[in-house]
XYZ file of N, CA and C in Angstrom:
321
model
N 0.913 -0.853 0.370
C -0.042 0.014 0.329
C 0.913 1.248 0.405
N 0.318 2.350 -0.705
C 1.144 3.650 -0.746
C 0.087 4.695 -0.161
N 1.188 5.962 0.360
C 0.914 6.531 1.412
C 0.902 7.926 0.697
N -0.398 8.672 1.137
C -0.989 10.096 0.306
C -0.074 10.508 1.127
N 0.350 10.613 2.653
C 1.436 11.575 3.483
C 2.248 11.195 3.374
N 2.674 10.739 2.755
C 4.217 10.670 2.412
C 5.094 9.443 3.466
N 4.491 8.482 3.809
C 5.016 7.628 4.938
C 5.432 6.444 4.187
N 6.382 5.129 4.443
C 6.763 4.584 3.697
C 5.486 3.729 3.293
N 5.953 2.664 2.689
C 5.389 1.746 2.006
C 4.649 0.735 3.364
N 3.818 0.747 3.541
C 2.960 -0.392 4.400
C 2.548 -1.702 4.485
N 3.457 -2.540 5.035
C 3.554 -4.468 4.893
C 2.561 -5.022 5.959
N 1.429 -5.585 4.887
C 0.594 -6.152 5.775
C 1.342 -6.792 7.027
N 2.001 -8.158 6.532
C 2.586 -9.087 7.530
C 3.221 -8.161 8.671
N 3.689 -7.221 8.558
C 4.696 -6.815 9.542
C 3.777 -5.958 10.801
N 2.514 -5.535 9.961
C 1.270 -4.763 10.441
C 0.878 -5.667 11.331
N 0.482 -6.666 10.890
C -0.381 -7.771 11.840
C 0.457 -8.224 13.016
N 1.734 -8.287 12.935
C 2.746 -8.136 13.812
C 2.670 -7.345 15.126
N 2.797 -6.033 14.615
C 2.364 -4.652 15.298
C 1.122 -4.767 16.027
N 0.273 -5.244 15.162
C -1.160 -5.082 15.616
C -1.456 -6.156 17.259
N -0.641 -6.821 17.562
C -0.148 -8.226 18.724
C 0.383 -6.959 19.491
N 0.978 -6.662 19.264
C 2.045 -6.027 20.266
C 1.281 -4.949 21.392
N 1.546 -5.216 22.787
C 1.045 -4.220 23.341
C 1.993 -2.827 23.999
N 0.634 -1.825 23.827
C 1.216 -0.709 24.534
C 1.620 -0.517 25.449
N 3.190 0.445 25.794
C 3.243 0.406 27.193
C 2.689 1.451 27.757
N 2.151 2.095 27.338
C 1.043 3.187 28.026
C -0.119 2.806 28.810
N -0.512 1.439 27.553
C -2.366 1.004 27.909
C -2.056 -0.441 28.299
N -0.955 -1.437 27.863
C -0.784 -2.525 28.154
C -1.712 -3.568 27.222
N -2.580 -2.651 26.194
C -3.257 -3.350 25.245
C -2.862 -3.309 23.729
N -2.987 -4.171 22.835
C -2.699 -4.475 21.997
C -4.242 -3.803 20.678
N -3.953 -3.534 19.673
C -4.352 -2.832 18.701
C -5.959 -4.390 18.571
N -5.566 -5.487 18.787
C -6.060 -6.633 18.688
C -7.284 -6.289 19.693
N -6.232 -6.132 21.194
C -7.120 -6.022 22.259
C -8.223 -5.607 22.294
N -8.188 -4.248 21.341
C -9.464 -3.791 21.544
C -10.199 -3.313 20.069
N -9.470 -3.996 19.394
C -10.355 -3.941 17.819
C -10.927 -5.384 17.394
N -10.447 -6.209 17.997
C -10.802 -7.836 17.584
C -9.550 -7.857 16.847
N -9.749 -9.213 16.296
C -8.475 -10.150 15.482
C -8.505 -9.433 14.093
N -8.948 -9.484 13.534
C -9.914 -9.198 12.088
C -9.867 -7.002 11.784
N -9.765 -6.472 13.197
C -10.275 -5.504 13.601
C -12.296 -4.747 13.148
N -12.733 -6.428 13.241
C -14.095 -6.250 13.238
C -14.796 -6.351 14.507
N -14.101 -6.930 15.857
C -14.627 -7.121 17.107
C -14.203 -6.211 17.532
N -14.964 -5.347 18.316
C -14.386 -3.685 19.041
C -14.998 -4.544 20.382
N -14.166 -4.300 20.989
C -14.262 -4.483 22.683
C -15.290 -3.559 23.497
N -15.604 -2.670 22.608
C -16.678 -1.518 22.793
C -17.604 -1.124 21.865
N -18.871 -1.368 22.022
C -19.088 -0.399 20.818
C -19.132 0.854 20.110
N -18.367 1.517 20.936
C -18.014 2.701 20.350
C -16.965 2.710 19.894
N -15.826 2.063 20.003
C -14.289 1.903 19.388
C -14.784 1.335 17.567
N -14.587 1.965 17.175
C -14.359 1.602 15.825
C -13.810 0.022 14.737
N -14.910 -0.243 14.070
C -14.580 -1.443 13.608
C -13.238 -0.803 12.318
N -12.183 -1.709 12.320
C -10.772 -1.403 11.320
C -10.490 -1.779 10.262
N -11.309 -2.943 10.441
C -11.045 -4.109 9.316
C -11.820 -3.519 7.609
N -11.138 -3.409 6.964
C -11.346 -3.272 5.360
C -11.190 -1.020 5.762
N -11.037 -0.685 6.439
C -10.982 0.841 6.554
C -9.888 0.929 5.362
N -10.152 2.517 4.849
C -9.157 3.068 4.165
C -8.286 2.554 4.460
N -7.080 2.466 3.875
C -5.716 2.629 4.158
C -5.296 4.216 4.579
N -5.627 5.367 3.754
C -5.318 6.424 3.867
C -5.835 6.629 5.158
N -6.997 6.452 5.200
C -7.767 6.876 6.718
C -6.801 6.368 7.847
N -7.028 5.274 8.137
C -6.162 4.550 8.929
C -4.674 5.501 9.063
N -4.297 5.392 8.549
C -2.666 5.929 8.559
C -3.294 7.444 9.093
N -4.048 8.401 8.154
C -4.020 9.889 8.503
C -4.959 9.990 10.220
N -5.458 9.461 11.059
C -5.858 8.836 11.740
C -5.012 8.704 13.480
N -3.752 7.694 13.081
C -2.752 6.976 13.798
C -1.483 8.170 13.539
N -1.240 9.151 12.988
C -0.324 9.818 12.713
C -1.027 11.778 13.496
N -2.480 12.189 13.747
C -3.013 12.634 13.653
C -2.856 11.988 15.974
N -3.481 11.449 15.874
C -3.102 10.694 17.307
C -1.998 10.784 17.868
N -0.667 10.417 17.217
C 0.784 10.639 17.537
C 1.597 11.991 17.889
N 0.519 13.113 16.978
C 1.383 14.346 16.479
C 0.509 15.156 17.708
N -0.529 14.238 18.114
C -1.172 15.163 19.459
C -2.356 16.444 18.781
N -2.908 16.180 17.786
C -3.822 16.754 16.677
C -5.064 16.400 16.768
N -5.227 14.759 16.950
C -6.507 14.285 17.372
C -6.270 13.518 19.288
N -7.263 13.561 19.465
C -6.919 13.311 20.962
C -8.064 12.487 20.851
N -7.325 11.497 21.869
C -8.457 10.558 22.671
C -7.461 10.152 23.813
N -8.857 9.120 24.860
C -7.933 8.613 26.177
C -6.955 7.918 25.714
N -7.548 6.728 25.703
C -6.357 5.670 24.719
C -5.282 5.662 23.661
N -6.436 6.049 22.481
C -5.463 6.291 21.439
C -4.220 7.040 20.994
N -4.082 8.463 21.843
C -3.546 9.130 22.148
C -2.100 8.406 22.631
N -2.360 7.780 23.623
C -1.314 7.271 24.538
C -0.711 6.036 23.753
N -1.610 5.368 22.850
C -1.661 3.891 22.043
C -0.094 3.988 21.076
N -0.676 5.330 20.356
C -0.483 5.721 19.324
C 1.185 6.977 19.217
N 1.438 7.553 20.716
C 2.667 8.052 20.786
C 3.950 7.731 20.578
N 3.850 6.261 20.450
C 5.213 5.573 20.191
C 5.710 5.040 19.059
N 4.537 5.393 17.908
C 4.444 4.691 16.807
C 5.621 5.905 15.757
N 6.091 4.334 14.826
C 6.895 5.457 14.040
C 6.329 5.318 12.760
N 6.778 6.186 11.865
C 5.879 6.304 10.511
C 5.672 4.948 10.036
N 6.766 3.621 10.216
C 6.722 2.656 9.448
C 5.649 1.805 10.093
N 5.604 1.594 11.543
C 4.573 1.007 11.825
C 3.344 1.473 11.762
N 2.849 2.947 12.007
C 2.145 3.656 11.080
C 1.302 2.919 9.678
N 2.564 2.724 9.132
C 2.321 2.961 7.296
C 1.702 1.032 7.602
N 2.162 0.269 8.518
C 2.282 -0.821 8.313
C 0.810 -1.668 8.937
N 0.457 -0.927 9.931
C -0.629 -1.000 10.827
C -1.602 -0.853 9.813
N -1.702 0.014 9.420
C -2.362 0.820 8.171
C -2.960 -0.576 7.282
N -2.048 -0.756 6.711
C -2.351 -1.904 5.237
C -2.481 -3.364 6.146
N -2.200 -2.962 7.275
C -2.909 -4.372 7.533
C -3.984 -4.995 8.206
N -4.281 -3.570 8.521
C -6.229 -3.448 8.902
C -6.782 -3.079 7.370
N -6.587 -2.325 6.732
C -7.556 -2.513 5.021
C -7.050 -3.229 4.700
N -6.207 -4.266 5.106
C -6.257 -5.575 3.838
C -7.304 -7.078 4.682
N -7.776 -6.372 5.894
C -8.774 -7.431 6.320
C -10.366 -7.452 6.071
N -10.942 -7.857 6.421
C -12.606 -8.282 5.718
C -12.866 -7.302 5.737
N -13.867 -6.249 5.435
C -14.722 -5.153 5.991
C -16.269 -5.317 6.232
N -16.968 -5.518 7.231
C -17.705 -4.908 8.035
C -18.630 -3.814 7.947
N -17.619 -2.419 7.356
C -18.649 -1.081 7.222
C -19.475 -1.154 6.219
N -20.021 -0.505 6.461
C -21.241 -0.417 5.641
C -21.310 1.367 5.511
N -22.359 1.698 4.460
C -22.469 2.887 3.910
C -24.212 3.661 4.677
N -23.881 4.613 5.557
C -25.322 5.097 6.188
C -25.848 5.888 5.465
N -25.774 6.206 4.000
C -26.421 6.946 3.093
C -27.813 6.257 3.180
N -28.405 7.023 3.358
C -30.119 7.384 3.329
C -30.548 6.418 4.809
N -29.932 6.356 5.546
C -30.309 5.855 6.842
C -31.428 6.818 7.765
N -30.976 7.890 7.657
C -31.835 8.459 8.525
C -33.097 9.134 7.889
């Protein structure tokens, strides 16, 4: 996967491994909170990441890391990620099956 933000090319296998690493700040991994394929969040308010656009995941993680987007857990989790780790995580979750749905016309 290539980056629109100038990050290195994402690697799916490395992203899967990174998704299982426990963060120092929270003791949780991506998988712990979002599920193995990013489709079974621990809490219904957590987003499903499986099949999400690569650029969206990449952008969100950079924003959390750089303090331009804040969340009690995600800001801490992303704080120590480097550009390659972010690209790899984005590639992994983007490659997973999607359960996302378009809400156009839902209301």
